[in-house]
XYZ file of C-alpha atoms in Angstrom:
165
model
C 4.552 -50.732 -161.985
C 4.100 -53.899 -158.558
C 1.570 -55.628 -158.096
C -1.935 -55.747 -155.764
C -0.860 -57.119 -152.433
C -4.436 -59.459 -153.481
C -2.295 -59.972 -157.156
C -3.601 -64.004 -158.147
C -0.014 -64.277 -158.638
C 0.592 -63.030 -154.541
C -2.119 -65.480 -154.080
C -1.163 -68.560 -155.556
C 1.970 -68.653 -154.350
C 1.284 -68.052 -151.181
C -0.899 -71.140 -151.486
C 2.149 -73.371 -153.043
C 3.891 -72.575 -149.343
C 0.605 -73.358 -147.688
C 0.272 -76.470 -149.275
C 3.800 -77.361 -148.741
C 3.276 -76.743 -145.274
C 0.977 -78.771 -144.556
C 2.242 -81.568 -146.909
C 5.692 -81.399 -145.132
C 3.957 -81.090 -141.384
C 2.270 -84.815 -141.969
C 5.571 -86.082 -143.081
C 8.223 -85.225 -140.408
C 5.723 -82.759 -137.980
C 4.998 -79.226 -137.916
C 8.642 -78.563 -135.107
C 10.918 -80.542 -137.592
C 9.371 -78.495 -140.362
C 12.361 -75.450 -141.337
C 11.990 -72.646 -143.675
C 14.523 -74.869 -146.479
C 12.269 -77.330 -146.056
C 9.083 -75.130 -147.635
C 11.354 -73.299 -150.283
C 12.193 -76.506 -151.608
C 9.130 -78.758 -151.415
C 7.273 -75.577 -153.208
C 10.238 -74.286 -155.100
C 10.575 -71.033 -154.286
C 13.766 -69.602 -153.026
C 13.240 -67.680 -149.377
C 12.961 -64.368 -150.566
C 10.260 -65.188 -151.930
C 9.129 -66.956 -148.738
C 10.623 -63.565 -146.890
C 7.657 -61.278 -149.032
C 5.207 -63.422 -147.766
C 5.954 -64.507 -143.961
C 8.095 -63.640 -141.383
C 9.338 -67.076 -140.081
C 7.237 -70.650 -140.605
C 5.212 -69.730 -137.698
C 3.305 -66.477 -139.703
C 2.901 -68.948 -142.184
C 0.988 -71.359 -140.043
C -1.219 -69.064 -138.107
C -2.021 -67.640 -141.764
C -2.725 -70.203 -142.452
C -4.582 -71.366 -139.580
C -7.050 -68.281 -139.667
C -7.607 -68.089 -143.697
C -9.071 -72.027 -143.259
C -11.116 -71.302 -140.118
C -12.245 -68.079 -141.290
C -13.192 -69.969 -144.369
C -15.554 -72.863 -141.802
C -17.331 -69.441 -140.342
C -18.386 -67.741 -144.195
C -19.341 -71.182 -145.077
C -21.895 -71.585 -142.573
C -23.582 -67.776 -142.815
C -23.778 -68.600 -146.666
C -27.347 -69.582 -146.188
C -28.250 -67.219 -144.263
C -27.103 -63.846 -144.684
C -30.603 -62.002 -143.324
C -31.019 -64.293 -140.155
C -28.712 -63.860 -136.498
C -29.673 -67.136 -135.837
C -31.167 -71.007 -137.590
C -32.703 -72.828 -135.108
C -31.627 -76.301 -135.132
C -35.278 -77.923 -136.214
C -34.989 -76.081 -138.811
C -32.194 -76.544 -141.028
C -31.424 -77.608 -144.585
C -28.707 -79.919 -146.533
C -27.226 -75.799 -147.392
C -27.351 -75.434 -143.944
C -24.090 -78.395 -143.742
C -22.066 -76.094 -146.523
C -19.956 -75.876 -143.381
C -18.864 -79.369 -143.732
C -18.713 -79.357 -147.447
C -15.912 -76.723 -147.066
C -13.957 -79.128 -144.556
C -14.322 -81.712 -146.637
C -13.256 -79.823 -149.652
C -9.909 -78.410 -148.002
C -10.043 -81.916 -145.886
C -5.926 -81.805 -146.791
C -5.240 -79.273 -144.330
C -7.918 -80.259 -141.311
C -6.502 -83.877 -142.288
C -3.490 -82.090 -139.760
C -5.784 -82.122 -136.804
C -5.274 -86.687 -136.951
C -1.447 -85.137 -135.859
C 0.408 -84.270 -133.112
C 2.954 -82.572 -134.175
C 1.224 -80.009 -135.793
C 0.151 -76.405 -136.460
C 0.489 -74.574 -132.894
C -3.160 -74.010 -132.029
C -4.395 -76.457 -133.835
C -6.200 -78.389 -131.301
C -7.955 -75.597 -129.083
C -8.512 -72.368 -132.056
C -10.178 -74.992 -133.934
C -12.984 -76.680 -131.664
C -13.486 -72.538 -129.952
C -14.549 -72.076 -133.681
C -17.104 -74.532 -134.098
C -18.645 -73.897 -130.891
C -18.160 -69.825 -131.850
C -20.394 -71.042 -135.328
C -22.963 -72.711 -132.224
C -23.017 -69.911 -130.493
C -23.592 -67.454 -132.804
C -25.567 -68.782 -135.839
C -27.844 -71.866 -133.390
C -30.806 -71.920 -131.778
C -30.868 -75.340 -130.381
C -33.773 -76.202 -128.600
C -34.937 -79.857 -126.791
C -37.125 -82.267 -127.820
C -39.727 -82.052 -126.081
C -38.229 -78.815 -124.546
C -36.737 -80.593 -121.719
C -34.966 -78.517 -119.393
C -31.420 -78.319 -120.372
C -28.634 -75.982 -120.215
C -27.676 -74.959 -123.985
C -24.600 -73.731 -122.590
C -23.066 -76.802 -121.617
C -25.323 -78.549 -124.570
C -23.848 -76.520 -127.012
C -20.840 -76.910 -125.180
C -20.622 -80.130 -125.619
C -21.704 -81.206 -129.505
C -19.574 -78.071 -131.151
C -16.506 -80.475 -129.316
C -18.095 -83.255 -129.952
C -18.212 -82.690 -133.838
C -14.057 -81.933 -133.370
C -14.009 -85.413 -131.722
C -15.798 -86.554 -134.589
C -13.387 -85.347 -137.556
C -10.558 -86.096 -135.455
C -11.204 -89.943 -135.849
């Protein structure tokens, strides 16, 4: 009988291919990486690669999407029953997404590379912005009037900027 789509073996194979892509991007840049490089580095054959992905762009998109979803999921963990969190009420577990980024820093270091996963430099800050808009309620000190849309955008892209340096 065949394995289920999310079997531990298939997940492990995907992780190895993803890790190979990350390391190779750091070594030679995304556009220089070939399928041959990925399968050689991960010690799999081409047919195994093509069972899981159509091409390196499919692998890169899958990797990026899963990491960004992981950030979104980690933000919601402490607050399953609350739609949004007032920033004045934040506790240390409110920053699980920072722990997630640190835990997966091998991937997130790719933001420091010019020739990296396509759309990383746009999707990642947009994900942070989405989290800020959907999960947090920002309040100013002494209720000083501020355009919160601009403030949220500024804060999200500022956070992304801190990570990229």
